[in-house]
Short mmCIF file of C-alpha atoms and ligand atoms in Angstrom, two decimals:
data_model
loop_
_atom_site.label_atom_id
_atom_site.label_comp_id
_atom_site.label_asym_id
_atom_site.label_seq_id
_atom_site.Cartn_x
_atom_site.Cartn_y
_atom_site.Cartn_z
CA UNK A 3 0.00 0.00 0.00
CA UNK A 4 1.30 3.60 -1.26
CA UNK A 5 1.32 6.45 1.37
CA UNK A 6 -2.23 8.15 1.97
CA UNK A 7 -3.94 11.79 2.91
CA UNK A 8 -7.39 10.79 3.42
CA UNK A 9 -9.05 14.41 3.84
CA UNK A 10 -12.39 14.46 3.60
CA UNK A 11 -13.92 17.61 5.23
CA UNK A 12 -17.31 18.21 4.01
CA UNK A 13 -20.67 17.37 6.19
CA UNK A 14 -22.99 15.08 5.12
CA UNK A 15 -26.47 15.75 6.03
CA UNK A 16 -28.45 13.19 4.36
CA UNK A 17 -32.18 11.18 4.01
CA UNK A 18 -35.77 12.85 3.56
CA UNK A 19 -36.16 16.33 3.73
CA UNK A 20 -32.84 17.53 4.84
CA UNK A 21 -33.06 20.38 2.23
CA UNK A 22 -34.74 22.36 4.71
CA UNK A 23 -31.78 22.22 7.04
CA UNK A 24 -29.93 24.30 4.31
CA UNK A 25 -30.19 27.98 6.10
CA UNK A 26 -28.84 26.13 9.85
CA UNK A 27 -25.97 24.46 7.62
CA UNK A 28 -24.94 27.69 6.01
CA UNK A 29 -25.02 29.46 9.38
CA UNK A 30 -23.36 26.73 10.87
CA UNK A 31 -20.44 27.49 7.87
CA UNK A 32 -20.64 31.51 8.92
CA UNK A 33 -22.42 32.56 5.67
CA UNK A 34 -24.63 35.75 6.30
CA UNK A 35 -25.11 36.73 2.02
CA UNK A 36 -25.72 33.55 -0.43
CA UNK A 37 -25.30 33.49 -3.83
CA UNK A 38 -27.68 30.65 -4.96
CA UNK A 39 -26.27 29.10 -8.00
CA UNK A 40 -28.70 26.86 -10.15
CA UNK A 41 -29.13 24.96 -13.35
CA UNK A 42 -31.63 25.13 -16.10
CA UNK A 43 -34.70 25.10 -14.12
CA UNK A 44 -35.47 21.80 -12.69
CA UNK A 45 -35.00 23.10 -8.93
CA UNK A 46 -37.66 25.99 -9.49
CA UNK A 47 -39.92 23.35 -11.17
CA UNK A 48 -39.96 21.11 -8.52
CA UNK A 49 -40.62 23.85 -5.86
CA UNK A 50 -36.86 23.29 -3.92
CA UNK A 51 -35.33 26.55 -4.84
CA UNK A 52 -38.47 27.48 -2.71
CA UNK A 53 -37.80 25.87 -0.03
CA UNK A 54 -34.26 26.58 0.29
CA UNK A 55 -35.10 29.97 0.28
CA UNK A 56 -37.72 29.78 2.74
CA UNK A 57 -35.11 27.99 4.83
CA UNK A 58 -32.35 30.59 4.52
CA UNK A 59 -34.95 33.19 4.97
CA UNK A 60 -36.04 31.45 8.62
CA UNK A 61 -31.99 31.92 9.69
CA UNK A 62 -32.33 35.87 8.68
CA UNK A 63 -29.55 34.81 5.63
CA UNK A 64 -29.81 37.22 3.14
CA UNK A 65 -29.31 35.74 -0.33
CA UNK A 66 -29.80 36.61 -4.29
CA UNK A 67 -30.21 33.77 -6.87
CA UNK A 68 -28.16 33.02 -10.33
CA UNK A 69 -29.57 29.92 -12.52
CA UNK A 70 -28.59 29.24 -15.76
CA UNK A 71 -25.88 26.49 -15.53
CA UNK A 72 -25.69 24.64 -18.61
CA UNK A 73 -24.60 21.27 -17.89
CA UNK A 74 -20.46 21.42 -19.16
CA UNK A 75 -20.24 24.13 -17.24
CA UNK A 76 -18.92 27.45 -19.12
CA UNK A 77 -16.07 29.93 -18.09
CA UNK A 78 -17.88 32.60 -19.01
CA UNK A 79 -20.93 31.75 -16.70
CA UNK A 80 -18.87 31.51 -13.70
CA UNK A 81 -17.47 34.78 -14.71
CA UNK A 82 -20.65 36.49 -14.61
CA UNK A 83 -21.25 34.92 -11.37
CA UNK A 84 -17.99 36.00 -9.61
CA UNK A 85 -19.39 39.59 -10.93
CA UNK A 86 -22.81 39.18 -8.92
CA UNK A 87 -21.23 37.77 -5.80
CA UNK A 88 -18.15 40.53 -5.62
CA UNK A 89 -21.80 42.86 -6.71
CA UNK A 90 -23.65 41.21 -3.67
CA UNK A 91 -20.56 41.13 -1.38
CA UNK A 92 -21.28 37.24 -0.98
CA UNK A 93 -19.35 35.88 1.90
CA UNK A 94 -20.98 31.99 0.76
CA UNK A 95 -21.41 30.59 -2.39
CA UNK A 96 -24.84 27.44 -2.64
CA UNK A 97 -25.26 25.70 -4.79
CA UNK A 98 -28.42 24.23 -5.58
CA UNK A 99 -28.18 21.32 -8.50
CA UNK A 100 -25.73 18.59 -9.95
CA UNK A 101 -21.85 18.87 -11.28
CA UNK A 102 -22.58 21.07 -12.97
CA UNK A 103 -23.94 23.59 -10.47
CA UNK A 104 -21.36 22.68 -7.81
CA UNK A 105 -18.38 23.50 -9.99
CA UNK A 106 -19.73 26.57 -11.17
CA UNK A 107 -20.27 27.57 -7.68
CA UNK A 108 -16.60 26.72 -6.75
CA UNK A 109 -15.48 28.48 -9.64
CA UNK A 110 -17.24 31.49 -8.31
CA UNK A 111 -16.03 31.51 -4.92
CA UNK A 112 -12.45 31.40 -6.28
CA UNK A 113 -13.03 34.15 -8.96
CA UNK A 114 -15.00 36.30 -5.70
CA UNK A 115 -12.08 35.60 -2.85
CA UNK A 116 -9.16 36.74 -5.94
CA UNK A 117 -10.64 39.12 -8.13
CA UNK A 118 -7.78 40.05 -9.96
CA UNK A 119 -6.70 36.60 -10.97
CA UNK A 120 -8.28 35.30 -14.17
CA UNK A 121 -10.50 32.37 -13.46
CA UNK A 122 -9.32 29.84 -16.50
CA UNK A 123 -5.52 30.92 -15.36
CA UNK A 124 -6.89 29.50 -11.72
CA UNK A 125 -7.98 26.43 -13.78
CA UNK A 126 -4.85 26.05 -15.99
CA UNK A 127 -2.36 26.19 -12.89
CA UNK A 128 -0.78 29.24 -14.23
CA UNK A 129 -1.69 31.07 -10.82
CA UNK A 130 -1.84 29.15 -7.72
CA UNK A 131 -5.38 29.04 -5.65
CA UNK A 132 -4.57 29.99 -2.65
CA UNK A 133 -7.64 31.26 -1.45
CA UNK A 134 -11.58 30.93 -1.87
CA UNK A 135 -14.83 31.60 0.15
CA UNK A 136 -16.94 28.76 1.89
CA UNK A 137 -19.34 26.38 -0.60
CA UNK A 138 -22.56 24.83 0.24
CA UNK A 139 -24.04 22.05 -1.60
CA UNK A 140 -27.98 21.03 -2.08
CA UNK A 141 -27.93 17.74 -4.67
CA UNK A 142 -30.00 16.75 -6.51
CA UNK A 143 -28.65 14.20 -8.90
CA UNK A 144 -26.31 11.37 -7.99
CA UNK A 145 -23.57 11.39 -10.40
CA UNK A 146 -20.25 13.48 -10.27
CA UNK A 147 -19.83 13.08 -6.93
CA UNK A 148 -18.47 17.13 -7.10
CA UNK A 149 -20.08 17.17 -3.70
CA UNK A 150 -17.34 15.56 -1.57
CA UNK A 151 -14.76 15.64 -4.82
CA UNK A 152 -11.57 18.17 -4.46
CA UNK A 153 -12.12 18.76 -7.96
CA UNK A 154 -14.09 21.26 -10.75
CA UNK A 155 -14.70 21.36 -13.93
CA UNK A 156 -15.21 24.16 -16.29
CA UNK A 157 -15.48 24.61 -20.62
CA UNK A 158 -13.69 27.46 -22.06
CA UNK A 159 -16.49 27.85 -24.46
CA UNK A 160 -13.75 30.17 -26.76
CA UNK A 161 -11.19 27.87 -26.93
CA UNK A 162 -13.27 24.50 -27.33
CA UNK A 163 -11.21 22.90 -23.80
CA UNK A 164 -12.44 21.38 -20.89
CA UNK A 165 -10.78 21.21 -17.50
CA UNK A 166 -10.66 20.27 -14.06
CA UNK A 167 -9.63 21.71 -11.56
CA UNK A 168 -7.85 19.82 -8.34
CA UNK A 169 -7.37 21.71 -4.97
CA UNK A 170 -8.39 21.12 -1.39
CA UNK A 171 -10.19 24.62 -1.34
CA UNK A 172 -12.81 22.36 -3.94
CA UNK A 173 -13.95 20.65 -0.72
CA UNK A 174 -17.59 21.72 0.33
CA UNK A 175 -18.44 22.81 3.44
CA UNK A 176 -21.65 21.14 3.59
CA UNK A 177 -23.70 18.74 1.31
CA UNK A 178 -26.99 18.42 1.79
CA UNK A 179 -28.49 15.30 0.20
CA UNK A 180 -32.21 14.18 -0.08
CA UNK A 181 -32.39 10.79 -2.76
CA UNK A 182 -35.92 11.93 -3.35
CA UNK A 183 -35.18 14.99 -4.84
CA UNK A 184 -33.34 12.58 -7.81
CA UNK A 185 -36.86 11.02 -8.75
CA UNK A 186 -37.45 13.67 -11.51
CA UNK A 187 -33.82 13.30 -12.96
CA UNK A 188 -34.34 12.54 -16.71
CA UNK A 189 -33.66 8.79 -17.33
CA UNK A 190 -30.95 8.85 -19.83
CA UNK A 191 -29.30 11.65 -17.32
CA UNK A 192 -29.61 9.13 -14.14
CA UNK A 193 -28.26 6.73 -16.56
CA UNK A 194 -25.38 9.03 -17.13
CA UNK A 195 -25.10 9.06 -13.28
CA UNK A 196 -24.01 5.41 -12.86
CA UNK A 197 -21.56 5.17 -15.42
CA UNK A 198 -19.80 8.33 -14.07
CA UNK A 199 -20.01 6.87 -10.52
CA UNK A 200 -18.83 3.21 -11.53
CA UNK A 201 -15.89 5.16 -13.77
CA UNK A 202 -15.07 7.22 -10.75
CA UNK A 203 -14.15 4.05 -9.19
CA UNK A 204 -12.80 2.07 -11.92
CA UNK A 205 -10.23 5.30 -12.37
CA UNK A 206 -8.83 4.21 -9.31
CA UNK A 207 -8.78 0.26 -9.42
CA UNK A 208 -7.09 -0.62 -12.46
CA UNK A 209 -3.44 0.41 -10.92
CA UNK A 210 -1.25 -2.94 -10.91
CA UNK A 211 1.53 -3.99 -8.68
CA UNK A 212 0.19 -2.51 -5.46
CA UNK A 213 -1.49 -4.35 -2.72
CA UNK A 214 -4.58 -2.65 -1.77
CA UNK A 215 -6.98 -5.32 0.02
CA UNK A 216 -9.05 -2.90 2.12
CA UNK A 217 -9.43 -0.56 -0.49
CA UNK A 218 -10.16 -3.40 -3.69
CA UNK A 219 -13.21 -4.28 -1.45
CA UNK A 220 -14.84 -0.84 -0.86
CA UNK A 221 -14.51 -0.34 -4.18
CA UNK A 222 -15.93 -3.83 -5.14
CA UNK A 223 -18.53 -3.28 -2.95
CA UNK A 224 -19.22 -0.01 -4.53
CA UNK A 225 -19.00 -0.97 -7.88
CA UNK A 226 -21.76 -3.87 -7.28
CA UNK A 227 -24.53 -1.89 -5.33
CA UNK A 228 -24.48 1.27 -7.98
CA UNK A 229 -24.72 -1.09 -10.74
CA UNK A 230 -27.83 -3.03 -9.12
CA UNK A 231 -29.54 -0.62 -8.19
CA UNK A 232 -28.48 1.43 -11.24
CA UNK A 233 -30.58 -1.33 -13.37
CA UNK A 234 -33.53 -1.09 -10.61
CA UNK A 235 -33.64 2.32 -10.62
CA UNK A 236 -34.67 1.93 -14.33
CA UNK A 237 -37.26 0.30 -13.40
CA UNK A 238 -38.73 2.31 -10.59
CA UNK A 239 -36.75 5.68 -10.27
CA UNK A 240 -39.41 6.57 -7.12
CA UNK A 241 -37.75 3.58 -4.83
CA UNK A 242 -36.32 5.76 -2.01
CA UNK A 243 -33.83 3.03 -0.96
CA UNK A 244 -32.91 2.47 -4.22
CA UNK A 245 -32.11 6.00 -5.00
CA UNK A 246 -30.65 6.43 -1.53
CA UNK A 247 -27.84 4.11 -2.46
CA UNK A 248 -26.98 5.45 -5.44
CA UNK A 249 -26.76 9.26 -4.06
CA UNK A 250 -24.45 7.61 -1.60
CA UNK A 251 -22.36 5.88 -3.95
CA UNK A 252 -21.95 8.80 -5.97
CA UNK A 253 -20.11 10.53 -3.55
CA UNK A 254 -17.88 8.06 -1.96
CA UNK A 255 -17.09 7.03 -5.22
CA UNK A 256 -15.15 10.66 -5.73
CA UNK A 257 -14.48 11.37 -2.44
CA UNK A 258 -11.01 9.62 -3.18
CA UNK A 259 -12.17 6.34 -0.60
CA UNK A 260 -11.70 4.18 -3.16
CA UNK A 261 -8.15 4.76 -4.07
CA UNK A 262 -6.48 5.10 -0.92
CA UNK A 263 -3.20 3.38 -1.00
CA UNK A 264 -3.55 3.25 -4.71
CA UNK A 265 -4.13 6.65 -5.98
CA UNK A 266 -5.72 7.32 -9.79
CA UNK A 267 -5.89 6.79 -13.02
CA UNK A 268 -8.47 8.81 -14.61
CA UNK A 269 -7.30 8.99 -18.08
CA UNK A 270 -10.51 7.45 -19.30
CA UNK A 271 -11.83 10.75 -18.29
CA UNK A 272 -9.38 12.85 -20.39
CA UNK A 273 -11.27 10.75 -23.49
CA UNK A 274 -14.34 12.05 -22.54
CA UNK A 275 -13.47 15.67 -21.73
CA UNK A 276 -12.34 15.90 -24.89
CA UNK A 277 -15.61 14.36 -26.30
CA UNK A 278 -17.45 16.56 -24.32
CA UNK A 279 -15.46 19.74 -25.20
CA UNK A 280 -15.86 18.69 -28.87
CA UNK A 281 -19.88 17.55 -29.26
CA UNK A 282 -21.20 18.97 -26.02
CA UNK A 283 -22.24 15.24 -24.74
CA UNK A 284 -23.23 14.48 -21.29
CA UNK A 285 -20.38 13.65 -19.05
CA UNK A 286 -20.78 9.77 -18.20
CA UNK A 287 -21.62 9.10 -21.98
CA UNK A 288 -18.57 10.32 -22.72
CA UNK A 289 -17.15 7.99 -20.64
CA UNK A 290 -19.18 4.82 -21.48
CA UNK A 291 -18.39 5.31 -25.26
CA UNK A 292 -14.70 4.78 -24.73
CA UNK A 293 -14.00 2.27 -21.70
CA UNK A 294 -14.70 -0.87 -23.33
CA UNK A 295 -12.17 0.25 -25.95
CA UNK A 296 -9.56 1.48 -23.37
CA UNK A 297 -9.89 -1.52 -21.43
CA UNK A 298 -9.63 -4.17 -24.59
CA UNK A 299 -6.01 -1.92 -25.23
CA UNK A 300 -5.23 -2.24 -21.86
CA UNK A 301 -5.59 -5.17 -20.12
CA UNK A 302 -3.00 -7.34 -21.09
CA UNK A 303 -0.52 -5.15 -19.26
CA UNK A 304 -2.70 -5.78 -15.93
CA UNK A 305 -4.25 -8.94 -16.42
CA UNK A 306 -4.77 -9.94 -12.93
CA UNK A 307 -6.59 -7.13 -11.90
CA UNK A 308 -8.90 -6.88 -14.73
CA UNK A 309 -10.17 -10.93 -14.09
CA UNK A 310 -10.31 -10.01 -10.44
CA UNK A 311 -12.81 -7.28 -11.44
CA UNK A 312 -14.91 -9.43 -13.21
CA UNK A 313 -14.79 -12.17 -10.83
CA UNK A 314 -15.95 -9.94 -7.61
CA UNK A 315 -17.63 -7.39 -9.29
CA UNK A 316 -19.50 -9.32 -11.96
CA UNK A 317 -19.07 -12.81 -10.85
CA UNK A 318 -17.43 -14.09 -13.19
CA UNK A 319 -16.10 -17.65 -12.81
CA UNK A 320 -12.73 -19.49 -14.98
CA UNK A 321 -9.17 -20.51 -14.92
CA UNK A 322 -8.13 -18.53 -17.97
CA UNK A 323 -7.50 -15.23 -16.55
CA UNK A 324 -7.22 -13.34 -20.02
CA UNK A 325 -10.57 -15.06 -21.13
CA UNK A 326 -12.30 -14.05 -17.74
CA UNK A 327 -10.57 -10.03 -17.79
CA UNK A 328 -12.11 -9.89 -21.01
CA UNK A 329 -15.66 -11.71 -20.42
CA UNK A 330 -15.28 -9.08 -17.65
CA UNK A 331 -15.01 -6.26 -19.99
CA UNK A 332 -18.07 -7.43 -22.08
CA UNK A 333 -20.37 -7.60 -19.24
CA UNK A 334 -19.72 -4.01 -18.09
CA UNK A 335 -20.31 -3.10 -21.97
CA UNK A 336 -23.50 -4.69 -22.29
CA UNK A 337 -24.44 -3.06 -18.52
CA UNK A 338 -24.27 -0.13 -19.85
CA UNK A 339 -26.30 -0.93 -23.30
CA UNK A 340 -28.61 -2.15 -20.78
CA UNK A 341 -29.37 1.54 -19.02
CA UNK A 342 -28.95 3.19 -22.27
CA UNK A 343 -25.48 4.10 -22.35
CA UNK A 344 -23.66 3.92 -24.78
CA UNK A 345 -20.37 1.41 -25.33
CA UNK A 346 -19.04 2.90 -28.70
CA UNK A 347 -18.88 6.68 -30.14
CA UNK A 348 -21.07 5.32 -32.90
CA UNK A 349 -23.91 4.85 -30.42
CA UNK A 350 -23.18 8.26 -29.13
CA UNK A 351 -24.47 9.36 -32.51
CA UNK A 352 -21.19 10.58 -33.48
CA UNK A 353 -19.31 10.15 -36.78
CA UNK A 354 -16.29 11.39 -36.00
CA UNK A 355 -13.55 12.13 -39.07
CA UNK A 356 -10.05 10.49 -38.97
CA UNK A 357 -8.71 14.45 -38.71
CA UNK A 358 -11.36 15.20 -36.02
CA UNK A 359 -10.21 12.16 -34.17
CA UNK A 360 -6.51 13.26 -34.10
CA UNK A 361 -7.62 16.63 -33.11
CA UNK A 362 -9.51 14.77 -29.65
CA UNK A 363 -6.66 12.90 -28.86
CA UNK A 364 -4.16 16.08 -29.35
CA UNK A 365 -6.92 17.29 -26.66
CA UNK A 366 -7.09 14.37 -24.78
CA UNK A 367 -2.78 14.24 -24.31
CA UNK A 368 -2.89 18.76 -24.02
CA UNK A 369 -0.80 18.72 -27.49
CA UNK A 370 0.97 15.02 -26.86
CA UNK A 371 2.66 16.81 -23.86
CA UNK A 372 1.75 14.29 -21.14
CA UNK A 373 0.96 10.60 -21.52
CA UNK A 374 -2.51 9.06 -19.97
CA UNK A 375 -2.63 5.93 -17.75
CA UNK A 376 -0.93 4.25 -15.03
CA UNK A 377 -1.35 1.15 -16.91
CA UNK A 378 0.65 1.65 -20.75
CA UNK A 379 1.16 4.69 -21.30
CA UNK A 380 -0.50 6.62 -23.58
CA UNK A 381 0.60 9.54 -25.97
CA UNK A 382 -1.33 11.18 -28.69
CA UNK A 383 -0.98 7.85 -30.57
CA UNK A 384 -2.25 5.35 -28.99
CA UNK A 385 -5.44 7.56 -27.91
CA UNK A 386 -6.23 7.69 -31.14
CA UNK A 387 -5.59 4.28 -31.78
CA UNK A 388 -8.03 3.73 -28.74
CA UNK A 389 -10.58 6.38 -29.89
CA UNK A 390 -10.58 4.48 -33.69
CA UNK A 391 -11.25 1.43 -31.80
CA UNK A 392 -14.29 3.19 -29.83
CA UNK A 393 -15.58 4.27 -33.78
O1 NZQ B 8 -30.09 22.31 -15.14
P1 NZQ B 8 -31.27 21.63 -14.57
O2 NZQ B 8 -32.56 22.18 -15.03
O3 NZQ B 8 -31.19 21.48 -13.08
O4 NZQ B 8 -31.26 20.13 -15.21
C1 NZQ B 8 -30.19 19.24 -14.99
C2 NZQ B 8 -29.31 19.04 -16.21
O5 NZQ B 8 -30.03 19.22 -17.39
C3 NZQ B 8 -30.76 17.86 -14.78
N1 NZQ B 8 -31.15 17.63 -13.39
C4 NZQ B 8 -30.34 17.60 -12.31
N2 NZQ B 8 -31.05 17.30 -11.22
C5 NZQ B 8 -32.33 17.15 -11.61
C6 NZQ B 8 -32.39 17.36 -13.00
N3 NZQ B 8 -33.55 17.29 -13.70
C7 NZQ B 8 -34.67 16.97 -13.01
N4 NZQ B 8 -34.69 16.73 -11.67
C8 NZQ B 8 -33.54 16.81 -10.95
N5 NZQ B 8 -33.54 16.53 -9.63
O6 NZQ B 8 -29.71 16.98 -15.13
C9 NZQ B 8 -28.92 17.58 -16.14
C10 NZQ B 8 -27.47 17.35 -15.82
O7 NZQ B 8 -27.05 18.09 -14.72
P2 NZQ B 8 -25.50 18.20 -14.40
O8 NZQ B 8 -25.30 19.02 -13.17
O9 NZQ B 8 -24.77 18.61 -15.62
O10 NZQ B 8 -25.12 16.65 -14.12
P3 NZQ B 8 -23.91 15.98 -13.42
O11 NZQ B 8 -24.10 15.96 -11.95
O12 NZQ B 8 -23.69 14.72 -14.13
O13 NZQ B 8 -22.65 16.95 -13.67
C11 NZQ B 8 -21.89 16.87 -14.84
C12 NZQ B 8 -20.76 17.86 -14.79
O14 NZQ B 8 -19.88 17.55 -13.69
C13 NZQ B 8 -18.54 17.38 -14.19
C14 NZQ B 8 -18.78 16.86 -15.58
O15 NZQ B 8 -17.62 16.96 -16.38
C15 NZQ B 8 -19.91 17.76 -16.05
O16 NZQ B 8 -19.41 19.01 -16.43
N6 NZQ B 8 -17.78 16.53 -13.29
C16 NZQ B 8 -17.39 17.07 -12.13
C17 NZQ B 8 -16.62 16.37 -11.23
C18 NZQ B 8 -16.16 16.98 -9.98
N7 NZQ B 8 -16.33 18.28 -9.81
O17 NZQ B 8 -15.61 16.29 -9.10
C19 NZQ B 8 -16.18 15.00 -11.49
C20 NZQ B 8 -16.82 14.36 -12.66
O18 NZQ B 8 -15.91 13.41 -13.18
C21 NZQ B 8 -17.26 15.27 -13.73
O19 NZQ B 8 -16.18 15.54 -14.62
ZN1 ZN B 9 -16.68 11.76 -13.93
#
């Protein structure tokens, strides 16, 4: 086992609800002026911006509201929104959504506590962030797991990149977390969900040569209860329980539990940023399209591990451990054909050129400057030998 930080700061409030504990959490935190950050609409549908209001209202918190977030997050949205907090003189940041309203309310606190620093410089590591103001979280989609993450995400809409954004100052204060606000998440977007919460985990686990016991079976343990109740909550997305696990999973699936001692990988997620950057897709999509492919390129360098995944996590029984690792990597395929995910780029409804392709995985490698993966590494080449293979 590799030396660990386990820091994992943020509050959990969680179960039926707990939305309405929102204005004691953010006095709790010492926020007195709220910027509410939101998406497209769903939380005023559903009547929860209400009530988070009426909540911070009830603790005498002043507050002013900003939806809008388009999921992939954009630069210049955050922007606007470190203008109406530094406007407001917000001293806490909420945000009231998924990713994608999470990271755009880190991104604001950074751009409020440093003004003068240009938010995508923040985000490219040309200026160190040193500083922020406190964020809040209300969820209301299990998926990115941005709530307990140390990480944020943002799409310089101008120059067609996407980019996280790794720093302890990403850790929420609080999260609040009620499963039953996630029974009105569109299907194909809960689908989305589970694949980015079983990829979260799978970034971490297919590391070879270091011995990991505790931490192979959390994340075994993860993988298997968001993938069942991924395919009940297709059937019935109003099962509390159901939904309660995957909320759950979702966040101590990025919370970094399930690579301690190991670290990560998560070059499978540098395929679909670029994707993403490129065509706009939803986030896990991205990421279902290509990990068949990057595992099939990958696996004979880690055999082991690959027909120990499909043995604990899928069940998978043999003595040949390159047929199992690969039985392995059919099964999760045809998982995810079975929520509605997709396993190629074709079924992404993309046709991709061979000239576009080399552009993505230019993207993918930040101009074949780094190389991806802990298991072969990869350069501009063989991501695009990968991303063909995905075609
Ligand atoms: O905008 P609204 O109207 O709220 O609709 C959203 C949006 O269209 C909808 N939705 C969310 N909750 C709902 C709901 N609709 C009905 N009822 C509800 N309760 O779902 C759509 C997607 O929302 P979004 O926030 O984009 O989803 P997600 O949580 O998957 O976030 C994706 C973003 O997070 C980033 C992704 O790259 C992407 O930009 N990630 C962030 C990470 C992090 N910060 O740690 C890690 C991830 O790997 C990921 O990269
Ligand atoms: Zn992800």
């Amino acid at each position: 086992m590799q030396n660990f930080i386990q820091y994992t700061p943020t509050e959990v409030i969680f179960g039926k609800e707990t939305e309405n504990q929102t204005g004691e959490a953010v006095k709790r935190w010492g926020g007195s002026r709220v910027l509410i950050v939101y998406g497209g609409g769903s939380a005023v549908r559903s009547g929860l911006l209400k009530r988070v209001m009426d909540s911070l209202e009830a603790e005498g918190i002043a507050y002013e509201e900003m939806g809008g977030v388009h999921p992939n997050p954009r630069l210049a949205f955050a922007e606007e929104g470190v203008e109406k907090a530094i406007g407001f003189q917000a001293d806490f940041i909420l945000a009231v959504g998924g990713g994608s309203a999470i990271d755009t309310a880190k991104a604001i606190a950074h751009g409020t506590a440093n003004p003068a620093v240009k938010l995508w410089d923040i985000w490219t590591n040309q200026v160190p962030l040193t500083q922020s103001i406190p964020v809040g979280v209300v969820l209301t989609i299990a998926a990115a797991g941005s709530e307990m993450s140390d990480s944020a995400v943002l799409t310089n809409e101008e120059i067609g990149k996407k980019a996280g954004l790794n720093s302890r100052l990403n850790r929420v204060k609080f999260a609040v977390m009620n499963p039953e606000l996630t029974f009105t998440v569109p299907k194909y977007q809960l689908a989305c969900g589970v694949a980015d919460i079983m990829m979260h985990t799978l970034e971490r686990y297919f590391i070879p040569g270091i011995s990991c016991e505790m931490t192979d079976e959390i994340a075994e343990g993860l993988l298997r209860t968001v993938m069942s109740n991924g395919a009940k909550a297709m059937e019935n997305q109003k099962d509390y329980d159901v939904m309660a696990e995957i909320m759950w999973c979702s966040s101590l699936s990025h919370n970094d539990l399930t690579g301690c001692g190991r670290g990560k990988d998560f070059s499978v997620h540098k395929f679909g940023h670029a994707l993403s950057a490129k065509y706009d897709v939803a986030h896990g999509a991205s990421l279902s399209a290509v990990w068949g492919s990057w595992a099939r390129y990958q696996y004979d360098a880690a055999p082991e591990r690959f027909a120990r995944y499909a043995h604990k996590v899928l069940g998978i029984e043999g003595e040949n451990q390159m047929e199992v690792a690969l039985k392995g990597i059919e099964k999760t395929e045809e998982y995810f054909r079975s929520i509605g995910m997709p396993a190629s780029i074709t079924e992404l409804n993309l046709q991709p050129t061979d000239e576009e392709i080399r552009e993505l995985s230019m993207d993918a490698t930040m101009g074949n400057t780094v190389k991806l993966s802990r298991l072969k590494p990869l350069s501009a080449d063989e991501v695009y030998e990968i991303y063909q293979m995905a075609k």
